[in-house]
mmCIF file of C-alpha atoms in Angstrom:
data_model
loop_
_atom_site.group_PDB
_atom_site.id
_atom_site.type_symbol
_atom_site.label_atom_id
_atom_site.label_comp_id
_atom_site.label_asym_id
_atom_site.label_seq_id
_atom_site.Cartn_x
_atom_site.Cartn_y
_atom_site.Cartn_z
ATOM 1 C CA MET A 1 0.000 0.000 0.000
ATOM 2 C CA LYS A 2 1.454 3.317 -0.970
ATOM 3 C CA GLU A 3 2.778 5.462 1.849
ATOM 4 C CA ALA A 4 1.458 2.910 4.326
ATOM 5 C CA GLY A 5 2.638 2.783 7.908
ATOM 6 C CA GLY A 6 2.825 -1.042 7.800
ATOM 7 C CA ALA A 7 5.924 -3.035 7.099
ATOM 8 C CA GLY A 8 6.883 -5.958 4.937
ATOM 9 C CA GLY A 9 9.158 -8.812 5.880
ATOM 10 C CA SER A 10 10.757 -12.098 5.081
ATOM 11 C CA ASP A 11 7.436 -13.887 5.418
ATOM 12 C CA ALA A 12 5.704 -11.565 2.998
ATOM 13 C CA ARG A 13 6.300 -13.880 0.028
ATOM 14 C CA PRO A 14 3.027 -15.262 -1.298
ATOM 15 C CA ASP A 15 2.876 -18.845 -2.470
ATOM 16 C CA GLY A 16 1.263 -17.580 -5.637
ATOM 17 C CA ALA A 17 1.640 -14.349 -7.549
ATOM 18 C CA ALA A 18 -0.206 -12.067 -9.898
ATOM 19 C CA ALA A 19 -1.562 -13.443 -13.123
ATOM 20 C CA GLU A 20 -2.963 -11.454 -16.009
ATOM 21 C CA SER A 21 -6.746 -11.073 -15.846
ATOM 22 C CA ALA A 22 -7.375 -13.187 -18.946
ATOM 23 C CA PRO A 23 -9.182 -16.516 -19.316
ATOM 24 C CA ALA A 24 -5.859 -18.334 -19.622
ATOM 25 C CA PRO A 25 -3.260 -16.946 -17.179
ATOM 26 C CA LYS A 26 0.238 -16.534 -18.472
ATOM 27 C CA PRO A 27 2.863 -19.009 -17.210
ATOM 28 C CA PHE A 28 3.844 -18.177 -13.670
ATOM 29 C CA ASP A 29 7.472 -17.271 -13.060
ATOM 30 C CA ALA A 30 7.851 -17.753 -9.295
ATOM 31 C CA GLU A 31 11.061 -15.756 -8.921
ATOM 32 C CA VAL A 32 9.900 -12.763 -10.951
ATOM 33 C CA ASP A 33 6.183 -12.639 -10.198
ATOM 34 C CA ALA A 34 6.337 -13.403 -6.461
ATOM 35 C CA LYS A 35 8.578 -10.406 -5.875
ATOM 36 C CA ASP A 36 6.505 -8.264 -8.216
ATOM 37 C CA VAL A 37 3.220 -8.958 -6.455
ATOM 38 C CA THR A 38 4.836 -8.453 -3.031
ATOM 39 C CA GLU A 39 6.116 -5.040 -4.080
ATOM 40 C CA ARG A 40 2.734 -4.112 -5.510
ATOM 41 C CA LEU A 41 1.021 -5.055 -2.249
ATOM 42 C CA LEU A 42 3.582 -3.206 -0.142
ATOM 43 C CA GLY A 43 3.424 -0.188 -2.460
ATOM 44 C CA ARG A 44 7.185 0.225 -2.714
ATOM 45 C CA PRO A 45 10.130 -1.826 -4.008
ATOM 46 C CA LEU A 46 12.030 -4.274 -1.824
ATOM 47 C CA GLU A 47 15.368 -2.496 -1.908
ATOM 48 C CA LEU A 48 16.530 -2.133 1.712
ATOM 49 C CA ARG A 49 18.382 -4.433 4.104
ATOM 50 C CA ARG A 50 17.623 -4.530 7.820
ATOM 51 C CA ARG A 51 20.603 -2.315 8.707
ATOM 52 C CA ASP A 52 19.508 0.190 6.057
ATOM 53 C CA VAL A 53 16.151 0.446 7.781
ATOM 54 C CA THR A 54 17.527 0.966 11.272
ATOM 55 C CA ARG A 55 20.081 3.506 10.031
ATOM 56 C CA ASP A 56 17.538 5.550 8.064
ATOM 57 C CA ALA A 57 14.996 5.405 10.908
ATOM 58 C CA GLY A 58 17.626 6.380 13.473
ATOM 59 C CA VAL A 59 16.993 3.488 15.854
ATOM 60 C CA SER A 60 19.028 0.602 17.183
ATOM 61 C CA LEU A 61 18.769 -2.872 15.713
ATOM 62 C CA LEU A 62 17.362 -4.094 19.060
ATOM 63 C CA SER A 63 14.569 -1.489 18.999
ATOM 64 C CA ALA A 64 13.763 -2.383 15.401
ATOM 65 C CA GLN A 65 13.524 -6.068 16.328
ATOM 66 C CA LYS A 66 11.131 -5.284 19.207
ATOM 67 C CA PHE A 67 8.912 -3.323 16.821
ATOM 68 C CA TRP A 68 9.068 -6.076 14.198
ATOM 69 C CA ARG A 69 8.055 -8.738 16.717
ATOM 70 C CA ALA A 70 5.218 -6.522 17.972
ATOM 71 C CA LEU A 71 3.921 -6.438 14.415
ATOM 72 C CA GLY A 72 3.796 -10.241 14.486
ATOM 73 C CA PHE A 73 6.632 -10.896 12.031
ATOM 74 C CA PRO A 74 9.622 -13.208 12.611
ATOM 75 C CA VAL A 75 12.901 -11.390 13.147
ATOM 76 C CA VAL A 76 15.035 -11.239 10.003
ATOM 77 C CA TYR A 77 18.668 -12.259 10.451
ATOM 78 C CA THR A 78 19.785 -12.202 6.805
ATOM 79 C CA ASP A 79 21.072 -9.216 4.842
ATOM 80 C CA ASP A 80 18.726 -9.752 1.931
ATOM 81 C CA GLU A 81 16.768 -6.837 0.493
ATOM 82 C CA LEU A 82 13.449 -7.589 2.190
ATOM 83 C CA PHE A 83 12.336 -4.115 3.279
ATOM 84 C CA THR A 84 10.874 -0.984 1.737
ATOM 85 C CA ALA A 85 10.895 2.731 2.525
ATOM 86 C CA SER A 86 7.519 2.153 4.230
ATOM 87 C CA ASP A 87 9.300 0.089 6.893
ATOM 88 C CA VAL A 88 11.570 3.048 7.555
ATOM 89 C CA ASP A 89 8.600 5.423 7.780
ATOM 90 C CA ALA A 90 6.729 3.175 10.212
ATOM 91 C CA LEU A 91 9.731 2.616 12.466
ATOM 92 C CA ARG A 92 10.651 6.306 12.423
ATOM 93 C CA THR A 93 7.059 7.262 13.326
ATOM 94 C CA VAL A 94 6.834 4.945 16.327
ATOM 95 C CA ALA A 95 10.313 5.932 17.532
ATOM 96 C CA GLY A 96 9.399 9.604 17.194
ATOM 97 C CA ILE A 97 6.263 9.185 19.298
ATOM 98 C CA VAL A 98 8.333 7.550 22.043
ATOM 99 C CA ARG A 99 11.066 10.202 21.899
ATOM 100 C CA GLU A 100 8.524 13.012 22.131
ATOM 101 C CA GLY A 101 7.208 11.489 25.332
ATOM 102 C CA SER A 102 3.649 11.012 24.056
ATOM 103 C CA VAL A 103 3.867 7.353 25.111
ATOM 104 C CA ASP A 104 6.628 5.209 26.534
ATOM 105 C CA GLU A 105 8.135 2.289 24.628
ATOM 106 C CA SER A 106 6.027 -0.308 26.430
ATOM 107 C CA LEU A 107 2.759 1.410 25.498
ATOM 108 C CA ALA A 108 3.932 2.044 21.934
ATOM 109 C CA LEU A 109 4.702 -1.647 21.471
ATOM 110 C CA ALA A 110 1.366 -2.657 23.024
ATOM 111 C CA MET A 111 -0.519 -0.362 20.625
ATOM 112 C CA THR A 112 1.516 -1.786 17.753
ATOM 113 C CA ARG A 113 0.503 -5.318 18.764
ATOM 114 C CA ALA A 114 -3.150 -4.259 18.764
ATOM 115 C CA VAL A 115 -2.812 -2.958 15.205
ATOM 116 C CA ALA A 116 -0.914 -6.056 14.119
ATOM 117 C CA ARG A 117 -3.414 -8.566 15.501
ATOM 118 C CA SER A 118 -6.331 -6.777 13.857
ATOM 119 C CA ALA A 119 -4.491 -6.288 10.571
ATOM 120 C CA ASP A 120 -3.437 -9.941 10.415
ATOM 121 C CA ARG A 121 -7.008 -11.177 10.818
ATOM 122 C CA LEU A 122 -8.284 -8.578 8.372
ATOM 123 C CA ALA A 123 -5.722 -9.481 5.705
ATOM 124 C CA VAL A 124 -6.365 -13.228 5.962
ATOM 125 C CA TRP A 125 -10.135 -12.687 5.973
ATOM 126 C CA GLN A 126 -10.134 -10.495 2.871
ATOM 127 C CA ALA A 127 -7.730 -12.752 0.974
ATOM 128 C CA GLN A 128 -9.935 -15.745 1.708
ATOM 129 C CA LEU A 129 -13.055 -13.893 0.554
ATOM 130 C CA VAL A 130 -11.437 -12.991 -2.753
ATOM 131 C CA ALA A 131 -10.058 -16.524 -3.198
ATOM 132 C CA GLU A 132 -13.522 -18.008 -2.662
ATOM 133 C CA ALA A 133 -14.996 -15.616 -5.221
ATOM 134 C CA VAL A 134 -12.267 -16.501 -7.720
ATOM 135 C CA GLU A 135 -12.767 -20.238 -7.150
ATOM 136 C CA THR A 136 -16.508 -19.864 -7.741
ATOM 137 C CA GLU A 137 -15.939 -17.901 -10.956
ATOM 138 C CA MET A 138 -13.526 -20.522 -12.241
ATOM 139 C CA SER A 139 -15.911 -23.360 -11.408
ATOM 140 C CA LEU A 140 -18.734 -21.600 -13.258
ATOM 141 C CA ALA A 141 -16.467 -20.969 -16.232
ATOM 142 C CA ARG A 142 -15.489 -24.644 -16.385
ATOM 143 C CA SER A 143 -19.141 -25.656 -16.185
ATOM 144 C CA ALA A 144 -20.057 -23.266 -18.997
ATOM 145 C CA ASP A 145 -17.317 -24.790 -21.148
ATOM 146 C CA GLY A 146 -18.624 -28.263 -20.422
ATOM 147 C CA ALA A 147 -15.566 -29.193 -18.396
ATOM 148 C CA GLU A 148 -15.797 -30.892 -15.033
ATOM 149 C CA ALA A 149 -14.512 -29.216 -11.915
ATOM 150 C CA GLY A 150 -11.190 -30.583 -10.803
ATOM 151 C CA ALA A 151 -11.151 -33.441 -8.318
ATOM 152 C CA GLY A 152 -11.895 -32.115 -4.879
ATOM 153 C CA ALA A 153 -12.568 -28.600 -6.169
ATOM 154 C CA GLU A 154 -15.786 -28.304 -4.185
ATOM 155 C CA THR A 155 -14.259 -29.527 -0.942
ATOM 156 C CA ARG A 156 -10.787 -27.990 -1.123
ATOM 157 C CA VAL A 157 -9.966 -25.496 1.627
ATOM 158 C CA VAL A 158 -6.506 -24.505 0.389
ATOM 159 C CA PRO A 159 -7.006 -22.749 -2.957
ATOM 160 C CA SER A 160 -5.477 -24.115 -6.126
ATOM 161 C CA PHE A 161 -2.334 -22.511 -7.516
ATOM 162 C CA GLU A 162 -4.415 -20.918 -10.268
ATOM 163 C CA THR A 163 -6.797 -19.442 -7.700
ATOM 164 C CA ALA A 164 -3.932 -18.191 -5.535
ATOM 165 C CA THR A 165 -2.241 -16.385 -8.416
ATOM 166 C CA GLU A 166 -5.477 -14.697 -9.499
ATOM 167 C CA THR A 167 -6.220 -13.733 -5.884
ATOM 168 C CA ALA A 168 -2.765 -12.188 -5.556
ATOM 169 C CA HIS A 169 -3.347 -10.182 -8.736
ATOM 170 C CA ARG A 170 -6.735 -8.889 -7.600
ATOM 171 C CA MET A 171 -5.577 -7.987 -4.099
ATOM 172 C CA ALA A 172 -2.649 -6.071 -5.555
ATOM 173 C CA GLU A 173 -5.115 -4.119 -7.686
ATOM 174 C CA LEU A 174 -7.462 -3.427 -4.742
ATOM 175 C CA ALA A 175 -4.943 -2.634 -1.993
ATOM 176 C CA ASP A 176 -4.518 1.072 -2.742
ATOM 177 C CA ARG A 177 -8.266 1.582 -3.126
ATOM 178 C CA PHE A 178 -9.138 -0.141 0.138
ATOM 179 C CA GLU A 179 -6.414 1.535 2.199
ATOM 180 C CA PRO A 180 -8.399 4.777 2.817
ATOM 181 C CA LEU A 181 -11.377 2.667 3.936
ATOM 182 C CA LEU A 182 -9.191 0.997 6.571
ATOM 183 C CA VAL A 183 -8.137 4.354 8.029
ATOM 184 C CA TYR A 184 -11.701 5.673 7.871
ATOM 185 C CA ALA A 185 -13.121 2.628 9.652
ATOM 186 C CA TRP A 186 -10.410 2.819 12.339
ATOM 187 C CA ARG A 187 -11.157 6.456 13.073
ATOM 188 C CA ARG A 188 -14.902 5.794 13.247
ATOM 189 C CA HIS A 189 -14.458 2.848 15.599
ATOM 190 C CA LEU A 190 -11.950 4.821 17.667
ATOM 191 C CA SER A 191 -14.499 7.616 18.036
ATOM 192 C CA ALA A 192 -17.163 5.134 19.145
ATOM 193 C CA ALA A 193 -14.771 3.502 21.641
ATOM 194 C CA ILE A 194 -13.851 6.847 23.188
ATOM 195 C CA SER A 195 -17.528 7.825 23.399
ATOM 196 C CA ARG A 196 -18.291 4.631 25.314
ATOM 197 C CA MET A 197 -15.340 5.265 27.620
ATOM 198 C CA LEU A 198 -16.526 8.825 28.378
ATOM 199 C CA ALA A 199 -20.058 7.621 29.020
ATOM 200 C CA ASP A 200 -18.818 4.949 31.438
ATOM 201 C CA ALA A 201 -16.600 7.469 33.222
ATOM 202 C CA ASP A 202 -19.445 9.979 33.693
ATOM 203 C CA PRO A 203 -22.689 8.003 33.286
ATOM 204 C CA GLU A 204 -24.976 10.639 34.811
ATOM 205 C CA SER A 205 -24.053 13.242 32.206
ATOM 206 C CA TYR A 206 -24.816 10.757 29.450
ATOM 207 C CA GLY A 207 -27.964 9.395 31.079
ATOM 208 C CA LEU A 208 -26.449 5.913 31.265
ATOM 209 C CA VAL A 209 -25.329 3.429 33.872
ATOM 210 C CA LYS A 210 -22.103 1.443 34.126
ATOM 211 C CA MET A 211 -23.821 -1.727 32.973
ATOM 212 C CA ARG A 212 -23.801 -3.814 29.828
ATOM 213 C CA SER A 213 -26.128 -6.380 28.364
ATOM 214 C CA VAL A 214 -24.065 -9.345 27.190
ATOM 215 C CA GLY A 215 -25.401 -11.924 24.771
ATOM 216 C CA PHE A 216 -24.202 -15.131 23.156
ATOM 217 C CA ALA A 217 -25.761 -16.806 20.116
ATOM 218 C CA ASP A 218 -24.795 -20.422 19.526
ATOM 219 C CA LEU A 219 -25.552 -22.700 16.567
ATOM 220 C CA VAL A 220 -27.266 -25.894 17.750
ATOM 221 C CA ASN A 221 -25.800 -29.317 16.843
ATOM 222 C CA PHE A 222 -22.745 -27.696 15.287
ATOM 223 C CA THR A 223 -20.462 -30.567 16.304
ATOM 224 C CA SER A 224 -22.507 -33.086 14.322
ATOM 225 C CA LEU A 225 -22.458 -30.761 11.310
ATOM 226 C CA VAL A 226 -18.672 -30.646 11.440
ATOM 227 C CA ARG A 227 -18.554 -34.421 10.993
ATOM 228 C CA LYS A 228 -20.970 -34.410 8.051
ATOM 229 C CA MET A 229 -19.895 -31.393 5.997
ATOM 230 C CA SER A 230 -16.858 -30.839 3.823
ATOM 231 C CA GLU A 231 -14.371 -28.321 5.139
ATOM 232 C CA ARG A 232 -15.211 -25.868 2.411
ATOM 233 C CA ASP A 233 -18.977 -26.093 3.007
ATOM 234 C CA LEU A 234 -18.360 -25.734 6.723
ATOM 235 C CA ALA A 235 -16.354 -22.559 6.114
ATOM 236 C CA ARG A 236 -19.208 -21.174 4.027
ATOM 237 C CA LEU A 237 -21.697 -21.965 6.804
ATOM 238 C CA VAL A 238 -19.578 -20.181 9.409
ATOM 239 C CA HIS A 239 -19.167 -17.153 7.141
ATOM 240 C CA ARG A 240 -22.917 -17.033 6.573
ATOM 241 C CA PHE A 241 -23.620 -17.207 10.306
ATOM 242 C CA GLU A 242 -21.162 -14.420 11.033
ATOM 243 C CA ARG A 243 -22.541 -12.192 8.284
ATOM 244 C CA LEU A 244 -26.176 -12.596 9.305
ATOM 245 C CA SER A 245 -25.337 -12.144 12.987
ATOM 246 C CA ALA A 246 -23.288 -9.014 12.316
ATOM 247 C CA ASP A 247 -26.138 -7.490 10.300
ATOM 248 C CA VAL A 248 -28.670 -8.090 13.079
ATOM 249 C CA ILE A 249 -26.375 -6.927 15.887
ATOM 250 C CA THR A 250 -25.293 -3.693 14.231
ATOM 251 C CA ALA A 251 -28.844 -2.909 13.074
ATOM 252 C CA HIS A 252 -29.849 -2.557 16.744
ATOM 253 C CA GLY A 253 -26.760 -0.575 17.732
ATOM 254 C CA GLY A 254 -25.023 -3.523 19.358
ATOM 255 C CA ARG A 255 -21.323 -4.249 19.332
ATOM 256 C CA LEU A 256 -20.097 -7.535 17.889
ATOM 257 C CA ILE A 257 -17.239 -8.474 20.192
ATOM 258 C CA LYS A 258 -16.081 -11.664 18.501
ATOM 259 C CA THR A 259 -17.093 -14.786 16.650
ATOM 260 C CA VAL A 260 -15.699 -18.212 17.496
ATOM 261 C CA GLY A 261 -16.878 -20.674 14.860
ATOM 262 C CA ASP A 262 -20.425 -21.528 15.920
ATOM 263 C CA GLU A 263 -20.814 -18.734 18.462
ATOM 264 C CA VAL A 264 -21.040 -14.937 18.487
ATOM 265 C CA LEU A 265 -20.635 -12.608 21.475
ATOM 266 C CA PHE A 266 -22.240 -9.169 21.499
ATOM 267 C CA THR A 267 -22.921 -6.346 23.939
ATOM 268 C CA THR A 268 -25.276 -3.391 24.202
ATOM 269 C CA VAL A 269 -25.539 -0.549 26.691
ATOM 270 C CA GLN A 270 -29.256 -0.972 27.362
ATOM 271 C CA ALA A 271 -31.325 -4.126 27.855
ATOM 272 C CA ALA A 272 -33.974 -3.578 25.166
ATOM 273 C CA PRO A 273 -31.606 -3.546 22.153
ATOM 274 C CA ALA A 274 -29.967 -6.752 23.379
ATOM 275 C CA ALA A 275 -33.355 -8.440 23.679
ATOM 276 C CA ALA A 276 -34.286 -7.285 20.178
ATOM 277 C CA ILE A 277 -30.989 -8.622 18.828
ATOM 278 C CA ALA A 278 -31.473 -12.056 20.405
ATOM 279 C CA LEU A 279 -35.060 -12.418 19.186
ATOM 280 C CA ASP A 280 -34.179 -11.219 15.688
ATOM 281 C CA LEU A 281 -31.248 -13.636 15.542
ATOM 282 C CA ILE A 282 -33.594 -16.499 16.403
ATOM 283 C CA ASP A 283 -36.088 -15.416 13.711
ATOM 284 C CA THR A 284 -33.528 -14.616 11.008
ATOM 285 C CA ILE A 285 -31.560 -17.829 11.343
ATOM 286 C CA SER A 286 -34.654 -20.017 11.678
ATOM 287 C CA GLN A 287 -35.747 -18.743 8.249
ATOM 288 C CA ASP A 288 -32.375 -19.536 6.675
ATOM 289 C CA ASP A 289 -32.233 -22.680 4.539
ATOM 290 C CA VAL A 290 -28.565 -23.389 5.299
ATOM 291 C CA LEU A 291 -27.998 -22.665 8.975
ATOM 292 C CA PRO A 292 -29.218 -24.845 11.846
ATOM 293 C CA GLU A 293 -31.241 -23.354 14.668
ATOM 294 C CA VAL A 294 -29.625 -20.975 17.122
ATOM 295 C CA ARG A 295 -30.041 -20.422 20.861
ATOM 296 C CA CYS A 296 -29.196 -17.364 22.931
ATOM 297 C CA GLY A 297 -28.286 -16.561 26.499
ATOM 298 C CA MET A 298 -28.050 -13.055 27.944
ATOM 299 C CA ALA A 299 -27.057 -11.431 31.213
ATOM 300 C CA ARG A 300 -26.843 -7.877 32.467
ATOM 301 C CA GLY A 301 -24.228 -6.393 34.772
ATOM 302 C CA PRO A 302 -20.710 -4.972 34.940
ATOM 303 C CA ILE A 303 -18.047 -6.237 32.557
ATOM 304 C CA VAL A 304 -14.284 -5.952 32.199
ATOM 305 C CA SER A 305 -12.995 -4.770 28.814
ATOM 306 C CA SER A 306 -9.470 -5.670 27.731
ATOM 307 C CA LEU A 307 -7.701 -6.208 24.405
ATOM 308 C CA GLY A 308 -10.949 -5.615 22.531
ATOM 309 C CA ASP A 309 -12.676 -8.454 24.408
ATOM 310 C CA VAL A 310 -14.976 -8.552 27.444
ATOM 311 C CA PHE A 311 -14.674 -10.639 30.589
ATOM 312 C CA GLY A 312 -16.224 -11.120 34.000
ATOM 313 C CA THR A 313 -19.066 -12.805 35.843
ATOM 314 C CA THR A 314 -21.718 -11.230 33.611
ATOM 315 C CA VAL A 315 -20.068 -12.694 30.508
ATOM 316 C CA ASN A 316 -19.726 -16.106 32.147
ATOM 317 C CA ARG A 317 -23.383 -16.080 33.190
ATOM 318 C CA ALA A 318 -24.528 -15.281 29.648
ATOM 319 C CA SER A 319 -22.335 -18.063 28.264
ATOM 320 C CA ARG A 320 -23.674 -20.660 30.708
ATOM 321 C CA LEU A 321 -27.281 -19.642 30.029
ATOM 322 C CA THR A 322 -26.663 -20.153 26.319
ATOM 323 C CA ALA A 323 -25.388 -23.669 26.981
ATOM 324 C CA VAL A 324 -28.631 -24.682 28.760
ATOM 325 C CA ALA A 325 -31.060 -22.877 26.423
ATOM 326 C CA GLN A 326 -33.195 -24.952 24.048
ATOM 327 C CA ALA A 327 -32.907 -24.534 20.291
ATOM 328 C CA GLY A 328 -34.748 -21.466 19.053
ATOM 329 C CA THR A 329 -35.073 -19.891 22.515
ATOM 330 C CA VAL A 330 -33.539 -17.043 24.529
ATOM 331 C CA LEU A 331 -32.734 -17.292 28.242
ATOM 332 C CA VAL A 332 -31.964 -14.171 30.288
ATOM 333 C CA ASP A 333 -30.746 -13.725 33.843
ATOM 334 C CA ALA A 334 -32.783 -12.122 36.640
ATOM 335 C CA THR A 335 -31.233 -8.655 36.255
ATOM 336 C CA MET A 336 -32.091 -8.420 32.586
ATOM 337 C CA ALA A 337 -35.529 -9.927 33.174
ATOM 338 C CA ARG A 338 -36.370 -7.205 35.706
ATOM 339 C CA GLU A 339 -35.481 -4.447 33.244
ATOM 340 C CA LEU A 340 -37.284 -6.026 30.317
ATOM 341 C CA ALA A 341 -40.419 -6.698 32.380
ATOM 342 C CA THR A 342 -41.111 -2.941 32.472
ATOM 343 C CA LEU A 343 -40.898 -2.575 28.684
ATOM 344 C CA SER A 344 -43.468 -3.253 26.018
ATOM 345 C CA GLY A 345 -42.736 -5.760 23.282
ATOM 346 C CA PHE A 346 -41.315 -8.521 25.464
ATOM 347 C CA ARG A 347 -42.759 -11.385 27.464
ATOM 348 C CA LEU A 348 -40.845 -13.290 30.142
ATOM 349 C CA ASN A 349 -41.603 -16.699 31.617
ATOM 350 C CA GLY A 350 -39.724 -17.638 34.758
ATOM 351 C CA GLN A 351 -37.876 -20.969 34.623
ATOM 352 C CA ARG A 352 -36.750 -23.332 37.349
ATOM 353 C CA ARG A 353 -33.704 -22.350 39.345
ATOM 354 C CA ARG A 354 -30.474 -23.807 37.995
ATOM 355 C CA ILE A 355 -26.939 -24.269 39.266
ATOM 356 C CA LEU A 356 -24.641 -23.225 36.447
ATOM 357 C CA ARG A 357 -21.066 -24.482 36.409
ATOM 358 C CA GLY A 358 -18.641 -21.789 37.474
ATOM 359 C CA VAL A 359 -21.474 -19.335 38.086
ATOM 360 C CA GLY A 360 -23.686 -20.771 40.821
ATOM 361 C CA PRO A 361 -27.462 -20.532 41.270
ATOM 362 C CA VAL A 362 -29.366 -18.627 38.590
ATOM 363 C CA SER A 363 -33.099 -18.096 38.097
ATOM 364 C CA PRO A 364 -33.422 -17.593 34.329
ATOM 365 C CA SER A 365 -36.420 -16.413 32.349
ATOM 366 C CA LEU A 366 -37.491 -17.401 28.867
ATOM 367 C CA LEU A 367 -37.702 -14.329 26.629
ATOM 368 C CA ARG A 368 -40.337 -14.068 23.898
ATOM 369 C CA ARG A 369 -41.972 -11.327 21.916
ATOM 370 C CA ALA A 370 -45.114 -10.026 23.578
ATOM 371 C CA SER A 371 -48.440 -10.292 21.814
ATOM 372 C CA ALA A 372 -50.235 -7.097 20.845
ATOM 373 C CA GLN A 373 -52.293 -7.326 24.042
ATOM 374 C CA GLY A 374 -49.762 -8.521 26.572
ATOM 375 C CA ARG A 375 -46.394 -7.705 28.016
ATOM 376 C CA GLY A 376 -44.259 -8.203 31.107
ATOM 377 C CA ALA A 377 -43.470 -11.317 33.109
ATOM 378 C CA THR A 378 -45.383 -14.382 34.144
#
């Protein structure tokens, strides 16, 4: 990416490289094309050695290695030309922030790790999306020509060499155009994160309380599906679940914390949006022809936020309630039930008291949509 603050490294050598966007790709020259596509993705030529970078950035080799490891890359010990001017810019920027006293080295490295972890997942995610699209296009083209898909083409998780080279070409073309979107999205999410922090620090001024509604949504019988489905079909199912869940959660102003295969974790500030999210997730996924049924568990209370994740007793309680919920249902803890009972649109049915592992005794309620005439708890 041109003028990017990121850095390239010895592991930034794709297995495949750019191919011409024609029906029949030109023969792939690994030595020439792999370097070419790497330079196109990095936005600048690979022309610097590690000592060139540290000298131009004005930092020690040890400091450069700390920064490189924080970015998630293996330390380079050779004198090959594996770096670009962007590596110098990034290292000089971080070193300058530390020298100015804005942050100390420890905090600078921690913030770098946060960027690196997010960027790594983002890069892999986007590359996989493009590879899947390319594989589908190629399969359709073969079908149109009357040719059969290659053996295992529909079940292969690792893309073919042809797919990988076309993916590399397309990502190289898109990198510069998507770079401004990355910065824009970061600034927007940073603004939202700071707003939440200010509201938590002074809840009365914002008309809020230091509480969160935490919800889990879990695909039912996922383990049995894993045994029956091909790896590729399973990946598609997980992607579909994440996409539908993200749409529902964000539509109600919720925050999608993370997805772990068959499960999503979300939070909201108030109880009502969380309840709406859970009920809409049940409805949306039940109408889907591909996904199995889902179940939800929710709890309300204080949480601990760290490294972009959430922790604490409230989170554990929501997780355990999800594990005991029936397919197509939503269970909520007593705190959330009390708040929802005062609102229209929801109906709560008290359930038997349970002892949840690692949580203790809980008196859950079954959450449903209220009829036009009724509301509250029973």
